[in-house]
Tab-separated table of C-alpha atoms in Angstrom:
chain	number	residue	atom	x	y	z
F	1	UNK	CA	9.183	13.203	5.473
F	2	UNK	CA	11.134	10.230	7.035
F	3	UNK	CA	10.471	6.830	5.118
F	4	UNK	CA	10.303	4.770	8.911
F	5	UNK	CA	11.170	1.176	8.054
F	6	UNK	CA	8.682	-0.080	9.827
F	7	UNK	CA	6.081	2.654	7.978
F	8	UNK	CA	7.410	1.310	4.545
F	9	UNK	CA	6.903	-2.582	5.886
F	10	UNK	CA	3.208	-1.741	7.181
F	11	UNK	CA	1.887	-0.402	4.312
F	12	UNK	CA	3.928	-2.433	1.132
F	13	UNK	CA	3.322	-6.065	3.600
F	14	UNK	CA	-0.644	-5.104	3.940
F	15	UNK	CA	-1.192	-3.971	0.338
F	16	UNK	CA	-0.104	-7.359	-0.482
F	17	UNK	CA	-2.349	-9.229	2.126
F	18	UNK	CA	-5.464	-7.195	0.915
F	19	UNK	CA	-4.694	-7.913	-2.953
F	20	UNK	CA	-3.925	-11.663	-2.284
F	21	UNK	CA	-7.299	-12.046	-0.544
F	22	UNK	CA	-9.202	-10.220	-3.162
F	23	UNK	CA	-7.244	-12.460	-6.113
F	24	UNK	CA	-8.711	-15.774	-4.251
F	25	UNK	CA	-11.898	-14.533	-3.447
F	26	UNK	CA	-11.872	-12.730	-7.463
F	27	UNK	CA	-11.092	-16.378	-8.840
F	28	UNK	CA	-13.866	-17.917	-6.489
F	29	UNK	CA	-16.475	-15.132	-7.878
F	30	UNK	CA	-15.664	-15.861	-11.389
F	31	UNK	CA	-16.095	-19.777	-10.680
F	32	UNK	CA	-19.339	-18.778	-8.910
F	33	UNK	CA	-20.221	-17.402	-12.220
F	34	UNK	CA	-19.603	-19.774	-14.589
F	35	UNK	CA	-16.606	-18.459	-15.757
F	36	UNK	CA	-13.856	-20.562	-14.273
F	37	UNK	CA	-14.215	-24.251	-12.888
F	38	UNK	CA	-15.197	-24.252	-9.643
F	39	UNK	CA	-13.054	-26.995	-9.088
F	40	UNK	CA	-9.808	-25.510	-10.619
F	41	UNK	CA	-8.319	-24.169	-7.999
F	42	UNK	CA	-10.394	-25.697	-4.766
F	43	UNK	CA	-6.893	-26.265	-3.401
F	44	UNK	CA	-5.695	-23.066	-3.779
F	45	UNK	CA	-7.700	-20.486	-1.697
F	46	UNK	CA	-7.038	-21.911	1.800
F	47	UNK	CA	-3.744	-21.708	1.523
F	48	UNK	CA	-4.028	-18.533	-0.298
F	49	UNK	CA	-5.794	-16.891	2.399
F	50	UNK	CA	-3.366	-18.164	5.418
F	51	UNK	CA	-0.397	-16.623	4.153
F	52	UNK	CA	-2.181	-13.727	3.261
F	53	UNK	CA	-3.464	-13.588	7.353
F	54	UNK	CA	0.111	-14.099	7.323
F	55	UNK	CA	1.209	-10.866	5.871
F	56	UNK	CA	-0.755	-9.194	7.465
F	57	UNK	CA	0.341	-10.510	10.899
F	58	UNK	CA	3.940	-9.492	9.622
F	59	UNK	CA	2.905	-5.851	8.757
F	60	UNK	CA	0.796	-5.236	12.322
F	61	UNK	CA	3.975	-6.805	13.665
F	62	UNK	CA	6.149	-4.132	11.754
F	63	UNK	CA	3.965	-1.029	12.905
F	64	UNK	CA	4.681	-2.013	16.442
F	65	UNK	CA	7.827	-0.707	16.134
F	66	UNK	CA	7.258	2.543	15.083
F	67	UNK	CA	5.294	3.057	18.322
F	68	UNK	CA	6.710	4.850	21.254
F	69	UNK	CA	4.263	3.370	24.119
F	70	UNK	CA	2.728	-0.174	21.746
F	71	UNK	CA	1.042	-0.934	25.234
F	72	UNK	CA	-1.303	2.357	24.399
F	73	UNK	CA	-1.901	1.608	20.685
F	74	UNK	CA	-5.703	0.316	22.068
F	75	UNK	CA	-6.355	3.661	22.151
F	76	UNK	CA	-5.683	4.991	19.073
F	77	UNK	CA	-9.159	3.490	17.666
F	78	UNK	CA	-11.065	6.324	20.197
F	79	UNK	CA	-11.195	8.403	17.141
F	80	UNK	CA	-12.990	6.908	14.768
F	81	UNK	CA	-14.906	9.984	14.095
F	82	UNK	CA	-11.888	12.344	13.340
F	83	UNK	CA	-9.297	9.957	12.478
F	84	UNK	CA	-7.987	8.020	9.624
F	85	UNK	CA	-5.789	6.317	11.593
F	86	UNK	CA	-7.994	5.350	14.055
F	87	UNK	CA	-10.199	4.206	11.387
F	88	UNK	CA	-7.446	1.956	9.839
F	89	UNK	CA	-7.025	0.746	13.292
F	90	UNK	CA	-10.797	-0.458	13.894
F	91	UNK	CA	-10.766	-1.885	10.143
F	92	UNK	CA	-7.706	-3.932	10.005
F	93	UNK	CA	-8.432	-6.320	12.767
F	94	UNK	CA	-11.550	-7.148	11.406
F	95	UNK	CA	-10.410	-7.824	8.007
F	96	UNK	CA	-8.101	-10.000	9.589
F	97	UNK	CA	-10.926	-11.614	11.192
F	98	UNK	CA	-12.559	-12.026	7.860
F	99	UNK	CA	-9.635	-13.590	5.924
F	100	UNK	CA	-9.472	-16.088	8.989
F	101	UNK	CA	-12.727	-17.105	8.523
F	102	UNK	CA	-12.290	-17.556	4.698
F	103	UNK	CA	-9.365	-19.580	4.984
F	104	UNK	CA	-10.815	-21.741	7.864
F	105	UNK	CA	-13.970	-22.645	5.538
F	106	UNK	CA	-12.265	-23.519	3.108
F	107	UNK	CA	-9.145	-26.029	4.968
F	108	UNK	CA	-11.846	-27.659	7.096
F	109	UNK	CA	-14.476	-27.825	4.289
F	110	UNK	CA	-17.186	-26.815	6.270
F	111	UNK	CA	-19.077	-24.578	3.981
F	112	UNK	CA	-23.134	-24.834	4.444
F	113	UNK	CA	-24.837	-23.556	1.807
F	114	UNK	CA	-27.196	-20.325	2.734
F	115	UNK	CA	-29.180	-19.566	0.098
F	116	UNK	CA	-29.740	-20.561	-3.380
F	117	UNK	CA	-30.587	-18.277	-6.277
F	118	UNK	CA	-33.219	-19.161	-8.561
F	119	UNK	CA	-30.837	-19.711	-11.554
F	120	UNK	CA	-29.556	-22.651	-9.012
F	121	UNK	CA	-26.168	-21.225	-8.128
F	122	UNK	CA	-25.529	-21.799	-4.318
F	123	UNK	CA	-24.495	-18.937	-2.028
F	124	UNK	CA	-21.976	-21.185	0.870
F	125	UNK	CA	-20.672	-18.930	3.302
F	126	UNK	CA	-17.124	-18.999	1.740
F	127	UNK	CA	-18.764	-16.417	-0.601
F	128	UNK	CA	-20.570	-14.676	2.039
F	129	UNK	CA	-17.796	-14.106	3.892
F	130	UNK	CA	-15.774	-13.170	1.342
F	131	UNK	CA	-17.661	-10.880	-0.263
F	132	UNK	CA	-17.840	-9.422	3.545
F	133	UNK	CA	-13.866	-9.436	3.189
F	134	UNK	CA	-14.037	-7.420	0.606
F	135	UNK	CA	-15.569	-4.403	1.464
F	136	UNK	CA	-12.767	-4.570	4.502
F	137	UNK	CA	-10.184	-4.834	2.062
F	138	UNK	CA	-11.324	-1.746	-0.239
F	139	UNK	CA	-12.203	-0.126	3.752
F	140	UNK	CA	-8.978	-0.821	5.090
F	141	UNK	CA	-7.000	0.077	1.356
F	142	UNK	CA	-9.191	3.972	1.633
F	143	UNK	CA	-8.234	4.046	5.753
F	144	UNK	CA	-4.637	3.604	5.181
F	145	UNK	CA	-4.288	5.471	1.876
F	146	UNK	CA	-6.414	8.732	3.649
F	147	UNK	CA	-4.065	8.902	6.370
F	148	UNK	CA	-1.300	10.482	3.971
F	149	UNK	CA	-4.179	12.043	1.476
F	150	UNK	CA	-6.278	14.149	4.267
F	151	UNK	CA	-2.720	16.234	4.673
F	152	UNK	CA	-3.341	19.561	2.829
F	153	UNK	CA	-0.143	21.089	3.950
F	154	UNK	CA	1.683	18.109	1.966
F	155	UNK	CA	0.491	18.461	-1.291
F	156	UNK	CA	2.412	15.532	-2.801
F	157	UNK	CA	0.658	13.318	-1.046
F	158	UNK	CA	-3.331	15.364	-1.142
F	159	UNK	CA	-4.594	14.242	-3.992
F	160	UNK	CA	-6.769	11.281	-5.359
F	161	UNK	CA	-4.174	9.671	-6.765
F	162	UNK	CA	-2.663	8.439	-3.580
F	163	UNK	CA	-5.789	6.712	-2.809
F	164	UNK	CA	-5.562	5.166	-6.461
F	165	UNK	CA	-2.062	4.262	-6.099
F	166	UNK	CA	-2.417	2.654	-2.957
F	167	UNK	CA	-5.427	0.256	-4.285
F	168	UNK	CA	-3.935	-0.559	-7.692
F	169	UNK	CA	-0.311	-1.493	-6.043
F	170	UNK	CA	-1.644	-3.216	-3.380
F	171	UNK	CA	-3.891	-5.371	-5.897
F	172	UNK	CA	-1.035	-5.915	-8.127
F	173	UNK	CA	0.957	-7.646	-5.313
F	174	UNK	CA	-1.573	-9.870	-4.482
F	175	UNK	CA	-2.255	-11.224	-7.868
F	176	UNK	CA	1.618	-11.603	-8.319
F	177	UNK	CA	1.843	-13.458	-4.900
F	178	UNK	CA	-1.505	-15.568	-5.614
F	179	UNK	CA	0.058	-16.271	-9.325
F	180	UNK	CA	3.402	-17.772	-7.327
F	181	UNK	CA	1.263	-19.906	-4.916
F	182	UNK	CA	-1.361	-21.029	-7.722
F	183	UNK	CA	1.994	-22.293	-9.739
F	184	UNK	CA	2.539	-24.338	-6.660
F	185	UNK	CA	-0.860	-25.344	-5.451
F	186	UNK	CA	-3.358	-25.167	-8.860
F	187	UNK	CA	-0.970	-24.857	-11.401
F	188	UNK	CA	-3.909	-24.790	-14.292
F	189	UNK	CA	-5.157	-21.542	-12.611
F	190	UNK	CA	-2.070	-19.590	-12.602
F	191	UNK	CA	-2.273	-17.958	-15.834
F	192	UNK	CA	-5.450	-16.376	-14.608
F	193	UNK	CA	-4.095	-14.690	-11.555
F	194	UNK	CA	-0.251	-13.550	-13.898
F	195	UNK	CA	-2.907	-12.275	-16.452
F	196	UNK	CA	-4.787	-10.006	-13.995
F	197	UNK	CA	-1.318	-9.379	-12.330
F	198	UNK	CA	0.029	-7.915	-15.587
F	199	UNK	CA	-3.414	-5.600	-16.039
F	200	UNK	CA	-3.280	-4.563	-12.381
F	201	UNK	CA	0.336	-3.435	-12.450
F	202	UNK	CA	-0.242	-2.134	-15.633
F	203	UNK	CA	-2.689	0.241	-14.176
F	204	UNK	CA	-0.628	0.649	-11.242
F	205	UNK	CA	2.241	2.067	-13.316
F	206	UNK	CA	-0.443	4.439	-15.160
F	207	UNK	CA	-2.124	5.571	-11.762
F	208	UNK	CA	1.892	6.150	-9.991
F	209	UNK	CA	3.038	8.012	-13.453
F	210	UNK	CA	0.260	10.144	-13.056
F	211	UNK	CA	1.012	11.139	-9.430
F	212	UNK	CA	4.938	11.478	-10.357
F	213	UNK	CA	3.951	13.930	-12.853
F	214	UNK	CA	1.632	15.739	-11.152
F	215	UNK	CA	4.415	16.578	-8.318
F	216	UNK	CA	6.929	17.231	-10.272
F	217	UNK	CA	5.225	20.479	-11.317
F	218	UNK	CA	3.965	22.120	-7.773
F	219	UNK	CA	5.428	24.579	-7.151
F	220	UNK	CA	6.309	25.604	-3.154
F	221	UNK	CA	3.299	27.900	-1.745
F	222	UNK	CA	5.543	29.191	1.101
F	223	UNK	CA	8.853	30.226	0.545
F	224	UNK	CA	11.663	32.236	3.007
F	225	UNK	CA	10.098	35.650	1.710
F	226	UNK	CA	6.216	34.685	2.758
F	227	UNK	CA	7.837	32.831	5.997
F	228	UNK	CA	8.960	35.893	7.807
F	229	UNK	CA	6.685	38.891	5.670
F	230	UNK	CA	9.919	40.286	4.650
F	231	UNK	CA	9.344	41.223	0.629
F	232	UNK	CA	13.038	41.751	-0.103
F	233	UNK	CA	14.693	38.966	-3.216
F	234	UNK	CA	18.098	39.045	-1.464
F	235	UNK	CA	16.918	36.807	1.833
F	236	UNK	CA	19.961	34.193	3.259
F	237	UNK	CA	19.188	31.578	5.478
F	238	UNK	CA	23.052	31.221	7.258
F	239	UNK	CA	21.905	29.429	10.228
F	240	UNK	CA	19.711	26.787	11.614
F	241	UNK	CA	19.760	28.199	15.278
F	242	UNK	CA	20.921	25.445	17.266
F	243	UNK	CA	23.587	22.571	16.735
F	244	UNK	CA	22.294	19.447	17.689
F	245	UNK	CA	19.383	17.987	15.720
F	246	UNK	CA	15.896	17.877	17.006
F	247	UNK	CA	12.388	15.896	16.240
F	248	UNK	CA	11.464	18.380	13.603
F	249	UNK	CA	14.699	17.829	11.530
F	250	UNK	CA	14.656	14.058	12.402
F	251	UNK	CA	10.950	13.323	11.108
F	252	UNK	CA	10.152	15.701	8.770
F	253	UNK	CA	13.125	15.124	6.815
F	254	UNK	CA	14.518	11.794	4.797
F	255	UNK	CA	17.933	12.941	5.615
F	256	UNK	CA	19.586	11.895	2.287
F	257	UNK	CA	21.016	13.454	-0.219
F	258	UNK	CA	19.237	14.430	-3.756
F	259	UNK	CA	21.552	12.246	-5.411
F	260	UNK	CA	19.586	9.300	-4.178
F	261	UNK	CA	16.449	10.240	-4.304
F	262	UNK	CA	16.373	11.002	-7.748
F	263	UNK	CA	17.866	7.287	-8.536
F	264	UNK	CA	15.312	5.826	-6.666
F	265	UNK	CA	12.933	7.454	-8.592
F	266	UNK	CA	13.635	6.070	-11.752
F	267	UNK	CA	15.000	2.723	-9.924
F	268	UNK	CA	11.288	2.100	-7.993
F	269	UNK	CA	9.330	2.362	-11.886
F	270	UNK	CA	11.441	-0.489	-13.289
F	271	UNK	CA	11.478	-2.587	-10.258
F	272	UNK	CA	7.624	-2.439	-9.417
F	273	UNK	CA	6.550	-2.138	-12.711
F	274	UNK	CA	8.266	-2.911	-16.184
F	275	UNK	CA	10.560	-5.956	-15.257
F	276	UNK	CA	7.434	-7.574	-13.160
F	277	UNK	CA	5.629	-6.950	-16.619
F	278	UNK	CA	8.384	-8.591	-19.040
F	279	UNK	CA	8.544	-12.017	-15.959
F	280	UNK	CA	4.948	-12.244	-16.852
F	281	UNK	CA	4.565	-11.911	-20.897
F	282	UNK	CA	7.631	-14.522	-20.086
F	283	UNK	CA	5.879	-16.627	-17.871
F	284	UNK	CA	2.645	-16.502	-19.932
F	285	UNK	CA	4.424	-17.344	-23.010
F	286	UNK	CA	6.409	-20.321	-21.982
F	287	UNK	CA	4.987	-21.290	-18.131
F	288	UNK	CA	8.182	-20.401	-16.839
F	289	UNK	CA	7.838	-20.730	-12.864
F	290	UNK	CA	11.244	-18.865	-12.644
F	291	UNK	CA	9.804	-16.086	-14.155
F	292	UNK	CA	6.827	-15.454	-11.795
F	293	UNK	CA	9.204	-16.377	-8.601
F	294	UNK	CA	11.778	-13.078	-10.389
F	295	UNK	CA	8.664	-11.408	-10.573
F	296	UNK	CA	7.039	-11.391	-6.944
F	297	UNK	CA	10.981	-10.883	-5.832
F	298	UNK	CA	11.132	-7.732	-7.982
F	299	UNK	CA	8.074	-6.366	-7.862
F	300	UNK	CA	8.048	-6.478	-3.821
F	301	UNK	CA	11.799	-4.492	-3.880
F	302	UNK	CA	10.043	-1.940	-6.092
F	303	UNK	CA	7.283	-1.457	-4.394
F	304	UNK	CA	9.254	-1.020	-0.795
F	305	UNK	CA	11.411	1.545	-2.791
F	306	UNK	CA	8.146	3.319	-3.945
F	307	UNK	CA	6.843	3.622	-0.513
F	308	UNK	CA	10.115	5.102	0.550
F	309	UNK	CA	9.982	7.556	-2.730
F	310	UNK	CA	6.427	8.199	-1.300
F	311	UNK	CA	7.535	9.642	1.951
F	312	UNK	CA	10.733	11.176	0.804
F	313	UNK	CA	8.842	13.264	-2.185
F	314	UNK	CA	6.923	15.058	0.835
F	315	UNK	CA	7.969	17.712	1.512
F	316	UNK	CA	6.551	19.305	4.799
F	317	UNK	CA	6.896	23.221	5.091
F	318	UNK	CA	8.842	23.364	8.179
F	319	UNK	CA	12.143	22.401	5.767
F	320	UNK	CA	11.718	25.568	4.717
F	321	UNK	CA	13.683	26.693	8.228
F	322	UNK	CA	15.188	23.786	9.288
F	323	UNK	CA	16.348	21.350	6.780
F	324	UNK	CA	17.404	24.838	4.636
F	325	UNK	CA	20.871	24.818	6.352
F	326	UNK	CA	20.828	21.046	8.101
């Protein structure tokens, strides 16, 4: 398939917005609990959660252009009931909606509290609303990721493990981009969100290794034999029918050669996941800022090369006839 810029932008820029709310709103739940001071990082999560409305502002901005007609896009959400897409399209807006909220409760401090539990812990509606935020992040992480994994006929991407991959990268980016603004804002805190940064892209790495595997052993269902019903071993594709190219060989097609898809597949696994690791022992062992900062910076090129590894792996049957000769 064609890695679209703008594709590769939407989904790598959101990932991170949906992972940098759920850090914050992680950190605030442990505090809630007891387990952090619920003071440690009271400057942090409004911030936090306006530059994470700000990337995802930046990746609804970047989907725009991969529209033909953005004036119809409205209509898109009509089919909720069939459509992933449409889903992703009712889902995101109100996430957004809910990370607003969030962050304006917490920069104008008003944050009544709604109910209190009989152990005395206080439920303010920072909490509600973030554990409301929540469930639209995991919503709009399943929405997004279902959109490539309901595809039978492209069986690189049908399979759990795109749903996985899409959660556990998108989480990792947020904890690396919350561990860069807690250095800034709540510097005490920051170890928290590298340390959970280094587990999620840990288990990112794991979850994409899996998947990499796993395609690199299917084996094509149709080939030129099946395609026309002709048994004979000796079949030779010698033209492609036309000579100018045509939407099928533009979109279903990355257009490059194997040469460089084949470096970015070993290129994306040390960007997104084993130098970001190494920044953050690094940073953990000696509080190096410069290490997170190389980290965020690195993991974020990895990750856009992964999503463009993602849609150049599939591989759609229609190459069969007319990417065989392009």
């Amino acid at each position: 398939m064609r890695p679209a810029l703008s594709v590769i932008l939407l989904t790598t820029l959101l990932g991170a917005g949906q992972g940098l709310f759920l850090a914050i709103f992680t950190h605030q739940t442990h505090a809630l609990l007891g387990v952090l001071s619920p003071q440690g990082a009271k400057d942090l999560y409004g911030p936090a959660a306006a530059v994470a409305l700000g990337v995802l502002v930046a990746g609804l901005v970047a989907s725009f252009f991969h529209l033909g007609r953005p004036e119809r896009a409205w209509r898109s959400a009509a089919k909720w009931r069939t459509s992933w897409l449409s889903r992703e399209v009712i889902v995101l807006p109100a996430f957004m909606g809910a990370v607003f909220l969030y962050g304006a409760i917490h920069l104008t401090g008003f944050n009544p509290v709604l109910l209190r539990l009989s152990g005395g812990a206080e439920i303010d509606a920072s909490i509600a609303v973030g554990a409301g935020g929540s469930v639209l992040a995991f919503a709009l992480f399943i929405c997004t990721a279902m959109i490539y994994a309901c595809l039978k006929f492209l069986r690189e991407w049908h399979s759990p493990l795109t749903v996985a991959n899409y959660i556990l990268l998108g989480i990792a980016s947020g904890f690396t981009l919350a561990a860069v603004l807690s250095a800034r804002l709540s510097p005490h805190e920051a170890p928290y969100f590298a340390g959970w940064a280094l587990v999620f892209t840990a288990l990112g790495a794991v979850s994409r290794g899996a998947s990499l595997w796993r395609n690199a052993r299917l084996r094509p269902v149709s080939t030129l034999q099946t395609a026309i019903g002709v048994r004979h071993p000796a079949i030779r594709q010698i033209s492609q029918g036309f000579t100018a190219g045509s939407f099928n060989t533009r979109e279903f097609f990355h257009g490059q050669g194997q040469s460089l898809v084949r470096s970015v597949r070993w290129l994306f696994p040390l960007f997104a996941f084993a130098i970001p690791a190494v920044l953050f022992a690094i940073y953990l062992g000696s509080g190096s800022v410069m290490a997170l900062a190389a980290a965020l910076v690195a993991q974020m090129a990895g990750l856009m090369a992964e999503r463009w590894f993602f849609f150049a792996e599939a591989n759609h049957p229609q190459n069969l006839y007319y990417q065989a000769v392009a």
